[in-house]
mmCIF file of C-alpha atoms in Angstrom:
data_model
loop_
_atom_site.group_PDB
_atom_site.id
_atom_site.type_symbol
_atom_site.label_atom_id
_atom_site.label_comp_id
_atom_site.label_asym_id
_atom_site.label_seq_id
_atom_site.Cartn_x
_atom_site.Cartn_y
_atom_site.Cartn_z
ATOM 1 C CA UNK A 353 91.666 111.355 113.482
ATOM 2 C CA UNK A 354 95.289 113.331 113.202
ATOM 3 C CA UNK A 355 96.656 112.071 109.729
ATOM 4 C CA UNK A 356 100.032 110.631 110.574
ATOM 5 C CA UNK A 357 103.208 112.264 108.745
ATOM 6 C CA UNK A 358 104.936 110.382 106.243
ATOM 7 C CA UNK A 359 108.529 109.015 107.245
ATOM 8 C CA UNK A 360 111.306 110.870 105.504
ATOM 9 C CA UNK A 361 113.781 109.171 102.982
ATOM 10 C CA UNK A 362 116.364 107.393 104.047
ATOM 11 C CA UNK A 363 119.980 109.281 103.907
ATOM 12 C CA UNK A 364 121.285 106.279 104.327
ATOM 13 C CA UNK A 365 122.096 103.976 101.105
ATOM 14 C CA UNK A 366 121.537 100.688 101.052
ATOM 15 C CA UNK A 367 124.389 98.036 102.300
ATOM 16 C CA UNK A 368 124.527 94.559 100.620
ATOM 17 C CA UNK A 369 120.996 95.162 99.415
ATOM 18 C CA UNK A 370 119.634 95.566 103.183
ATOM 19 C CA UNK A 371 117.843 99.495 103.819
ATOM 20 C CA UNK A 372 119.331 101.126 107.161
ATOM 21 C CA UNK A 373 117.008 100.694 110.192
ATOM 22 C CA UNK A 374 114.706 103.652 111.157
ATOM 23 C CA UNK A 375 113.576 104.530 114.334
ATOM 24 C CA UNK A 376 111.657 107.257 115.496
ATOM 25 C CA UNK A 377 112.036 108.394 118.902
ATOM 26 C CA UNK A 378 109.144 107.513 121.062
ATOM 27 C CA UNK A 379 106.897 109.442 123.773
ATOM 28 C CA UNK A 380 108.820 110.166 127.144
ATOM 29 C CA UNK A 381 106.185 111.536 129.467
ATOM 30 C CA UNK A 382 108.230 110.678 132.466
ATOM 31 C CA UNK A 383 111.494 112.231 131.381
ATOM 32 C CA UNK A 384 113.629 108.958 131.662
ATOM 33 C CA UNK A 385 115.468 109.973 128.508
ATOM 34 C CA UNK A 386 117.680 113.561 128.646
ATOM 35 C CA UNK A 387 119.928 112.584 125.499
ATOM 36 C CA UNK A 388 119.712 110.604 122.130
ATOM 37 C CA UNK A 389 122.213 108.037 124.330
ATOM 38 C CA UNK A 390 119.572 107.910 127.001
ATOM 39 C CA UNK A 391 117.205 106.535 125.150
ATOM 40 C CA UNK A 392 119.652 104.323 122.252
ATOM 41 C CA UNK A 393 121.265 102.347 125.372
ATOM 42 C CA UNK A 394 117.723 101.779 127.013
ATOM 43 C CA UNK A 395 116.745 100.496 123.356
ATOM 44 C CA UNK A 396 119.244 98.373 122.699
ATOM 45 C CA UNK A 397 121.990 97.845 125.445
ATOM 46 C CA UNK A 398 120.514 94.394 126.096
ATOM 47 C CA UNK A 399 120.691 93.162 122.415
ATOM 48 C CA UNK A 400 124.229 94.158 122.093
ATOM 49 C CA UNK A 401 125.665 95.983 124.989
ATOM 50 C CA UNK A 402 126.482 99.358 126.514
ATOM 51 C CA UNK A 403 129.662 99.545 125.058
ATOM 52 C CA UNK A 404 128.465 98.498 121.194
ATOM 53 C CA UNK A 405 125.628 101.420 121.608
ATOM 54 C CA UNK A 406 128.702 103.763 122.759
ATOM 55 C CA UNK A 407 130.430 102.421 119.958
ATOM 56 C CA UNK A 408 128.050 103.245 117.191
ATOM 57 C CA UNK A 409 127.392 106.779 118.875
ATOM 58 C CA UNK A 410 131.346 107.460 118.630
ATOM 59 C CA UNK A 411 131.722 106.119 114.928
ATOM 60 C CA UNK A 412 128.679 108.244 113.503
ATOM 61 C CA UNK A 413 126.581 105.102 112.715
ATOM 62 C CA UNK A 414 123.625 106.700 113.656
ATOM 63 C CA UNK A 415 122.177 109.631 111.697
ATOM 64 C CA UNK A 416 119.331 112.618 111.770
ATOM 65 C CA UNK A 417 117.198 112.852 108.769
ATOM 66 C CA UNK A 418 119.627 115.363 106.923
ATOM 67 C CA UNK A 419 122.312 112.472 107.114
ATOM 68 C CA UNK A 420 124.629 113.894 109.943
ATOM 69 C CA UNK A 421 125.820 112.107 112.567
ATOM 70 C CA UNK A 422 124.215 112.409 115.794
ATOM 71 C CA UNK A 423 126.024 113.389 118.925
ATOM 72 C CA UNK A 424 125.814 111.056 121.911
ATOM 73 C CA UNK A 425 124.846 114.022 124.204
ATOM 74 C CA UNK A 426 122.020 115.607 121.849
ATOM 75 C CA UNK A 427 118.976 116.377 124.121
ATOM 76 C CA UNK A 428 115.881 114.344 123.709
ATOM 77 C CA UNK A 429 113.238 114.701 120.779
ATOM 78 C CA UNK A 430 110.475 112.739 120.570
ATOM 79 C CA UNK A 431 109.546 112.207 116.988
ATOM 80 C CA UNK A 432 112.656 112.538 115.725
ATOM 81 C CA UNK A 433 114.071 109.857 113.138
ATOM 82 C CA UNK A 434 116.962 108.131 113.180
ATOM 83 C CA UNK A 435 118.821 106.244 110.646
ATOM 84 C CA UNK A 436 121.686 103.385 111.071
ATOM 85 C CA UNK A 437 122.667 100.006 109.927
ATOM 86 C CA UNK A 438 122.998 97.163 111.984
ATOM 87 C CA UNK A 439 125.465 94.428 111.935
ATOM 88 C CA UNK A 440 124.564 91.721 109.671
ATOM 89 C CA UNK A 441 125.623 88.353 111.083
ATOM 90 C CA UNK A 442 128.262 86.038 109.072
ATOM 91 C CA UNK A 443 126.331 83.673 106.342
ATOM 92 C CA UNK A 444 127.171 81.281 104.493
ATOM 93 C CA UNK A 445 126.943 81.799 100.401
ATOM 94 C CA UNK A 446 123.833 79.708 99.306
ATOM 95 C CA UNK A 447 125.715 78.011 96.263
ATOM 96 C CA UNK A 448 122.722 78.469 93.700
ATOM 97 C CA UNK A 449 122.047 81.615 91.635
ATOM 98 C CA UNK A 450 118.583 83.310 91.565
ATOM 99 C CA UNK A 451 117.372 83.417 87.879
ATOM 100 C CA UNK A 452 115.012 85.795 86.267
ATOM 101 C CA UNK A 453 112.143 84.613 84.410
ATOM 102 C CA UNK A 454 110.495 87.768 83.461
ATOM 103 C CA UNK A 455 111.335 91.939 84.307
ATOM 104 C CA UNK A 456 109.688 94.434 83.199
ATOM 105 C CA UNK A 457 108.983 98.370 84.600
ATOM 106 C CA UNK A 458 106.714 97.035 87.208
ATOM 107 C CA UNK A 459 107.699 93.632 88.067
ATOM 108 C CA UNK A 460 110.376 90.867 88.753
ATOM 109 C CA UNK A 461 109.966 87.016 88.326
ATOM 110 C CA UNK A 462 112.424 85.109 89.737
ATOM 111 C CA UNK A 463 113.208 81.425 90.195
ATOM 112 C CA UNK A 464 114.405 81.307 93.654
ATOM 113 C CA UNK A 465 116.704 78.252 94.541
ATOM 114 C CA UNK A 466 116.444 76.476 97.378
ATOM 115 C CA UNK A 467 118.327 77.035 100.759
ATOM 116 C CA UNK A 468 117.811 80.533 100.203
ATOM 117 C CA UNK A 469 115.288 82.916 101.817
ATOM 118 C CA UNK A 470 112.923 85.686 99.849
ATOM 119 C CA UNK A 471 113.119 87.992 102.628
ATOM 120 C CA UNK A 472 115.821 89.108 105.213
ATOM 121 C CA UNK A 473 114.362 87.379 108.432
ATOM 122 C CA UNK A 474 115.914 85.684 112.010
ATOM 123 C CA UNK A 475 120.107 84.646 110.567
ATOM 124 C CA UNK A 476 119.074 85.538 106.950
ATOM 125 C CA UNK A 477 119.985 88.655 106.252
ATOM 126 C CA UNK A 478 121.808 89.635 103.202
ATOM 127 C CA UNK A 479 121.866 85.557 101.806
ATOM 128 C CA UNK A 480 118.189 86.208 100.477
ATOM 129 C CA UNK A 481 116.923 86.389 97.189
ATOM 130 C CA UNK A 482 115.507 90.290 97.789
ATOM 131 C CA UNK A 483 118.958 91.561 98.816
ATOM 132 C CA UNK A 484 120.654 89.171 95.887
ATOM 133 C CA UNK A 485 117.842 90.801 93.026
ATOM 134 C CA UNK A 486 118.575 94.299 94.723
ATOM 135 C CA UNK A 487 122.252 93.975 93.999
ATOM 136 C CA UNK A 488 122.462 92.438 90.596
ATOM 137 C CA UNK A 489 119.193 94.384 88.921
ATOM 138 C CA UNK A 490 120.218 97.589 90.570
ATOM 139 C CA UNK A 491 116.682 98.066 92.078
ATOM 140 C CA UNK A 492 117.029 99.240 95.205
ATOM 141 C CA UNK A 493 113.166 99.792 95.836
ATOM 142 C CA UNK A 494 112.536 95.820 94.914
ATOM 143 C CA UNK A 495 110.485 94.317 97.118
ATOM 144 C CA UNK A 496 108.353 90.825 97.521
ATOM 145 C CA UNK A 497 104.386 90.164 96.683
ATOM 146 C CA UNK A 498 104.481 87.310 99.034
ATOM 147 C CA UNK A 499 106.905 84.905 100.427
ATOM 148 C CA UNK A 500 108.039 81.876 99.695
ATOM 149 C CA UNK A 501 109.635 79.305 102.199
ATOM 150 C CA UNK A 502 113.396 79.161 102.113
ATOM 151 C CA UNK A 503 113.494 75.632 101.624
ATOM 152 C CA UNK A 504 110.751 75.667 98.753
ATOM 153 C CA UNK A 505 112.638 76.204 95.297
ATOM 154 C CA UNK A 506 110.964 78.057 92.148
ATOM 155 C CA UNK A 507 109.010 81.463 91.303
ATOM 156 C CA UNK A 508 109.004 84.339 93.912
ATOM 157 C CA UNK A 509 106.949 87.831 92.380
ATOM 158 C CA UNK A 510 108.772 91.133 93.226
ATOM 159 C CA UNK A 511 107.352 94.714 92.923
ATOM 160 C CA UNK A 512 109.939 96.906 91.757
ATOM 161 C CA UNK A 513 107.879 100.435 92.496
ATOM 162 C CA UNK A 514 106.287 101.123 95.698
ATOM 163 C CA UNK A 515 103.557 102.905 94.174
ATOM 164 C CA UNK A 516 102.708 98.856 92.657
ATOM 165 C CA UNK A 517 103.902 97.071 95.581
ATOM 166 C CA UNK A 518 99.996 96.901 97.357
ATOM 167 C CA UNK A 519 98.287 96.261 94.153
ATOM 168 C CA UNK A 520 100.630 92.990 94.148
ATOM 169 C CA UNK A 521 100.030 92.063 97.502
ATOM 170 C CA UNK A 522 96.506 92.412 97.461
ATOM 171 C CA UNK A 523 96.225 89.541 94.441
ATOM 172 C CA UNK A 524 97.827 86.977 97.283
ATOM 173 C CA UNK A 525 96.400 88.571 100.204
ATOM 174 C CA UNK A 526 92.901 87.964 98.411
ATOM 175 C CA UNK A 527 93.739 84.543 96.955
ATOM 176 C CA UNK A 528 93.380 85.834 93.515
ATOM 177 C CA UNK A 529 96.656 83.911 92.410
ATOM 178 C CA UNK A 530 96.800 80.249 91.163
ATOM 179 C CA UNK A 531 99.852 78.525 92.329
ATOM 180 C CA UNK A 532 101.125 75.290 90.811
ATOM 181 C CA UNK A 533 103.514 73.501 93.099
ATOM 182 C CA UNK A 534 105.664 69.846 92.004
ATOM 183 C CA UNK A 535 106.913 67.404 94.138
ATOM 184 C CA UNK A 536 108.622 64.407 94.569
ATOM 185 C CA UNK A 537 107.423 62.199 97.474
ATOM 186 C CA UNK A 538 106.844 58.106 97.931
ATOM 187 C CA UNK A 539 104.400 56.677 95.821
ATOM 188 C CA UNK A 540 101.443 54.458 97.550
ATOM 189 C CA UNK A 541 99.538 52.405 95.181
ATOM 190 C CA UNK A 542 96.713 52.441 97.968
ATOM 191 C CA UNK A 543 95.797 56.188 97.660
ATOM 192 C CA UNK A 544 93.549 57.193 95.769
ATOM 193 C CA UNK A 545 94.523 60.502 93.680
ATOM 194 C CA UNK A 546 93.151 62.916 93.118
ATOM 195 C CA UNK A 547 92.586 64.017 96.615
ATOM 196 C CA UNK A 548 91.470 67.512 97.998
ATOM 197 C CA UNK A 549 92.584 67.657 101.447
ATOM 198 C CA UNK A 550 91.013 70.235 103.888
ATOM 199 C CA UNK A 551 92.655 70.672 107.505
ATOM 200 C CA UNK A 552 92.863 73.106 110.499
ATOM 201 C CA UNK A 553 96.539 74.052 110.395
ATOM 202 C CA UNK A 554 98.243 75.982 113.196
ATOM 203 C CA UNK A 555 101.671 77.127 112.869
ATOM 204 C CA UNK A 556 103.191 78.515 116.455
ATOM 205 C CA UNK A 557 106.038 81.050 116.368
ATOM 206 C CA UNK A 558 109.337 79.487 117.616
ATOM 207 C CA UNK A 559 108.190 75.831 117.039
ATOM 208 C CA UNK A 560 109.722 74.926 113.678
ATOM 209 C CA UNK A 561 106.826 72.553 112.212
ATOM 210 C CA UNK A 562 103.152 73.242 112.138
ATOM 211 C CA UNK A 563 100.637 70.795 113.028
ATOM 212 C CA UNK A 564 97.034 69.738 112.135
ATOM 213 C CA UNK A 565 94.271 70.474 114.871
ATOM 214 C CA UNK A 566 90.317 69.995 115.224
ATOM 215 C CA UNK A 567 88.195 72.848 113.588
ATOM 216 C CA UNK A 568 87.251 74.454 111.030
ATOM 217 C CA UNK A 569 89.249 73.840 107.820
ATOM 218 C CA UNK A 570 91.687 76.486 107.257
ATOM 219 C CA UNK A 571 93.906 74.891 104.334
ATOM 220 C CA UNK A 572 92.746 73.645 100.526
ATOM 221 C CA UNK A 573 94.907 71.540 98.303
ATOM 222 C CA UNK A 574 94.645 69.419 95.523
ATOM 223 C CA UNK A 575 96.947 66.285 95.200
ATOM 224 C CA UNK A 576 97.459 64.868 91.454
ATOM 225 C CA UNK A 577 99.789 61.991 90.076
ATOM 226 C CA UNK A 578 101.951 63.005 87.446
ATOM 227 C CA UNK A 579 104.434 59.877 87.327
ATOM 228 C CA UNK A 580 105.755 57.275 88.937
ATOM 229 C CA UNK A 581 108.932 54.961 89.081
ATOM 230 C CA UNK A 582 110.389 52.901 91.584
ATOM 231 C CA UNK A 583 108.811 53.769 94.514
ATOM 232 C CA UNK A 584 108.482 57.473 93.736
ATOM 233 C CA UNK A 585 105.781 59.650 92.161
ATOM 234 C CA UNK A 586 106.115 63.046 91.287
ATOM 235 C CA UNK A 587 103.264 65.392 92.212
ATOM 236 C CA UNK A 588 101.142 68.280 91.214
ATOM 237 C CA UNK A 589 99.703 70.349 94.344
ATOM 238 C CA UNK A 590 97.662 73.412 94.249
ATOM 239 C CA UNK A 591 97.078 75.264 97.239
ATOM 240 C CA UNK A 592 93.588 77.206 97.643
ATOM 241 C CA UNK A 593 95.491 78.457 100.764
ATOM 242 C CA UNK A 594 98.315 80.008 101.976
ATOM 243 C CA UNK A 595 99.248 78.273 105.704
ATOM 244 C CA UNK A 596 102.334 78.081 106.673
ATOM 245 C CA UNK A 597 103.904 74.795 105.684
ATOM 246 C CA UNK A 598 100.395 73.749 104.089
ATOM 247 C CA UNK A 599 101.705 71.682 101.475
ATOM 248 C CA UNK A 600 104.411 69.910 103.470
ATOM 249 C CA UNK A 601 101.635 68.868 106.129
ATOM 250 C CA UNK A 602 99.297 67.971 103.697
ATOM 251 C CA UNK A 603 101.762 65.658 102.198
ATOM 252 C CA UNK A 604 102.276 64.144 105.098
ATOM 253 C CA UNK A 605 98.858 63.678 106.650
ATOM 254 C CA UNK A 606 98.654 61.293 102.998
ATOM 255 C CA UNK A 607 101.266 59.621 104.688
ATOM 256 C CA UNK A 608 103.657 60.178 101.588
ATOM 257 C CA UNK A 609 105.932 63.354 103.004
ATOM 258 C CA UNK A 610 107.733 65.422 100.181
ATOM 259 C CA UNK A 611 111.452 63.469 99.962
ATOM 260 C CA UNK A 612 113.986 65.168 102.448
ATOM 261 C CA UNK A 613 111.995 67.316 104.307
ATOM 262 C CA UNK A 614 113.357 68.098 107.335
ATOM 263 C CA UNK A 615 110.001 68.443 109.476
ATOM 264 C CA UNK A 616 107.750 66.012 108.383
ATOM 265 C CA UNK A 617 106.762 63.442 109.235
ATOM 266 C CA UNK A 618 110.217 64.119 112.038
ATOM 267 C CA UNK A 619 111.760 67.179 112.879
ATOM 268 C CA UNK A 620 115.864 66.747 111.866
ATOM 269 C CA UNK A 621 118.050 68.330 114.589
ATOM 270 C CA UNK A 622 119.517 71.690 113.141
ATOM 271 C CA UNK A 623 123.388 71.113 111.200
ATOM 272 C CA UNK A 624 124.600 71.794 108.022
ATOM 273 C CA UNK A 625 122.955 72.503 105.042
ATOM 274 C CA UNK A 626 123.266 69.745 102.735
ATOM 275 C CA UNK A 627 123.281 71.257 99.475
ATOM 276 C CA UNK A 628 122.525 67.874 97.554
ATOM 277 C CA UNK A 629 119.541 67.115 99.237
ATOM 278 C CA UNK A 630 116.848 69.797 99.143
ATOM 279 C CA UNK A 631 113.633 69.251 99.671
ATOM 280 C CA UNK A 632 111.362 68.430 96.816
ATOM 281 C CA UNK A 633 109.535 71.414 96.319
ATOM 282 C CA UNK A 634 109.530 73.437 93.448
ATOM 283 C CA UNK A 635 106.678 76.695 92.779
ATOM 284 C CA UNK A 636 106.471 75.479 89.424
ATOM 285 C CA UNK A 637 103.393 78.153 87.947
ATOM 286 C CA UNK A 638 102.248 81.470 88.746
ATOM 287 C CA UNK A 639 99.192 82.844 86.890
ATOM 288 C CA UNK A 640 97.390 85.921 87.520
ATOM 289 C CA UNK A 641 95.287 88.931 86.288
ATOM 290 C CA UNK A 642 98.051 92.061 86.186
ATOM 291 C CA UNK A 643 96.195 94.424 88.751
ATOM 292 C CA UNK A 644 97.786 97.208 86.720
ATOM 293 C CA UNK A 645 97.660 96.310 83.160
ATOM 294 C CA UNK A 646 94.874 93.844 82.900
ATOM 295 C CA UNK A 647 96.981 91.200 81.523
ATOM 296 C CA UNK A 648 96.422 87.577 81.805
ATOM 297 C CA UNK A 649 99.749 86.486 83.558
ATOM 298 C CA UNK A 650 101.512 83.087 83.367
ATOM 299 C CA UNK A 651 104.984 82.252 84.571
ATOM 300 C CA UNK A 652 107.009 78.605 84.045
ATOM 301 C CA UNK A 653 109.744 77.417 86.504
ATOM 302 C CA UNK A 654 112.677 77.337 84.494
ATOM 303 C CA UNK A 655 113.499 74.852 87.637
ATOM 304 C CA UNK A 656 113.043 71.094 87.244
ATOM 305 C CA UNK A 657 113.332 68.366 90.198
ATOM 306 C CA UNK A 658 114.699 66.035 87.738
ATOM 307 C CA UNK A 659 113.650 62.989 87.212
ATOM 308 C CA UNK A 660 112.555 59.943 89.437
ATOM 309 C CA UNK A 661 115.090 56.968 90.361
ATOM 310 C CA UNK A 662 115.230 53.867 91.353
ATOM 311 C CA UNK A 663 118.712 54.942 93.082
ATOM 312 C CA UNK A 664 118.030 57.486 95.241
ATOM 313 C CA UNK A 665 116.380 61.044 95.721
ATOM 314 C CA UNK A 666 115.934 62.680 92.853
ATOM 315 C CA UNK A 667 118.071 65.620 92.105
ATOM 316 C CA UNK A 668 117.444 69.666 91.451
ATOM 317 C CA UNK A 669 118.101 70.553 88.182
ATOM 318 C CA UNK A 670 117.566 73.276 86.315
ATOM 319 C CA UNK A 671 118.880 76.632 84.249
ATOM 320 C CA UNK A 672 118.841 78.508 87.225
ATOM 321 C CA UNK A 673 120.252 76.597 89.955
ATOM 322 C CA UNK A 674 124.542 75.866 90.130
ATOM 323 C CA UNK A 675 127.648 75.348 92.180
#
């Protein structure tokens, strides 16, 4: 098997914490593609137009390894990299900062807030916590162990070398991380706690909630009572699992869904964020073995959902977390 060759560095910096794209020119066995413009409008005319490719071409947005611009009438090279940075659309400021629970050489702890994503994905580009972290720490290599939802507030483990960054990932990918979640949801006198609750959960790209099917269990979580008050209980969940949406749907199938979710049990019709009401959520511990050091890892949520009242939802609060 032919060993493949590793990319070469970027010559492009970094912009608002985002890397450039790369692309490497593909195979053109039936010669469709004479020039570097050939093959760039082909690509990407359809995304953004003919003229917005021409565009790019003419202001030197796209680059060759050694950082110079390319020329729109270059001949065609397959395997050649290329280098640019897109457009980032407009975003709204998410009006919470990220706080950092714990750095060190190899690692980053953060409390994430909520409204804002980990990762740059879909209309989040540069209003996530990786491009936030990679701007204020000055780590331009930073990136995430695993992901957590952008409506989910609390602590978010980033790798800050990318020699680490698989030993990381493996600890989630192999379900050798406890995670701790709190919540705030109704409180039913009828249900008996603690519950495990196993389900078949299947999550379909471009439908926003998940849903529960017949089969064979593919999400673990443990339900516990912390407190209660008027009406309200606050909630200790901790996922064997990692589905998408698992503890939201879990919630729900209890038939008490985490306060001011937007999915379950009904899916609210897409608007403006409303700051005040996030949904209560909060990654409250992490605890691991350090795949490096052999250290016995635990992390606290410097984040709090406050406390439960009899007058409404409860708010997020927190040493992290700000207008």
């Amino acid at each position: 098997m032919r060993r493949r060759t590793k990319p070469p560095a970027a010559p492009l910096p970094q912009r608002a914490g985002i890397d450039p794209v790369r692309l490497r020119l593909p195979a053109d066995p039936g010669g469709s593609w004479t020039t570097v413009r050939d093959h760039l409008v082909g690509r990407y005319a359809a995304a953004i137009g003919e003229g917005q490719v021409d565009a790019m071409l003419a202001e030197g947005r796209f680059v060759g390894a050694d950082g110079v611009p390319v020329a729109a009438d270059e001949p065609y090279a397959e395997g050649r990299y290329l280098w640019f940075h897109r457009d980032f659309p407009a975003e709204e400021r998410v009006p919470f900062e990220v706080g950092v629970v714990y750095r060190d050489e190899r690692i980053v702890v953060a409390d994430k807030p909520h409204f804002l994503a980990t990762t740059p994905r879909g209309r989040h580009v540069t209003e996530t916590a990786l491009a936030r972290l990679r701007r204020d720490l000055g780590l331009p290599a930073l990136q995430p162990a695993h992901r957590l939802d952008r409506l989910t507030a609390g602590l978010a483990l980033f790798v800050v070398r990318p020699e680490d960054r698989g030993a990381y990932q493996t600890l989630f990918r192999d379900r050798r991380v406890r995670k701790e979640y709190e919540a705030v949801a109704p409180y039913d006198p009828d249900l008996a706690l603690p519950v495990t609750v196993r389900s078949r959960i299947v999550k379909e790209r471009g439908v926003l909630a998940a849903r529960e099917e017949p089969g064979e269990p593919n999400s673990v979580s443990r339900v516990e009572l912390l407190e209660r008050r008027a009406g309200l209980g606050r909630y200790r969940l901790v996922p064997e699992t990692g589905q998408t949406h698992q503890l939201r749907v879990h919630m729900n199938r209890l038939g008490i869904p985490i306060l001011d979710d937007p999915l379950y049990p009904v899916v609210r019709e897409d608007g403006t964020e409303d700051y005040a009401r996030p949904l209560r959520l909060l990654a409250r511990v992490l605890e691991f073995t350090d795949p490096v050091t052999g250290e016995e890892r635990r992390f606290v949520s410097g984040l709090a959902l406050g406390e439960l009242s009899a007058r409404g939802p409860v708010s997020a609060e927190g040493n992290t977390g700000g207008n």
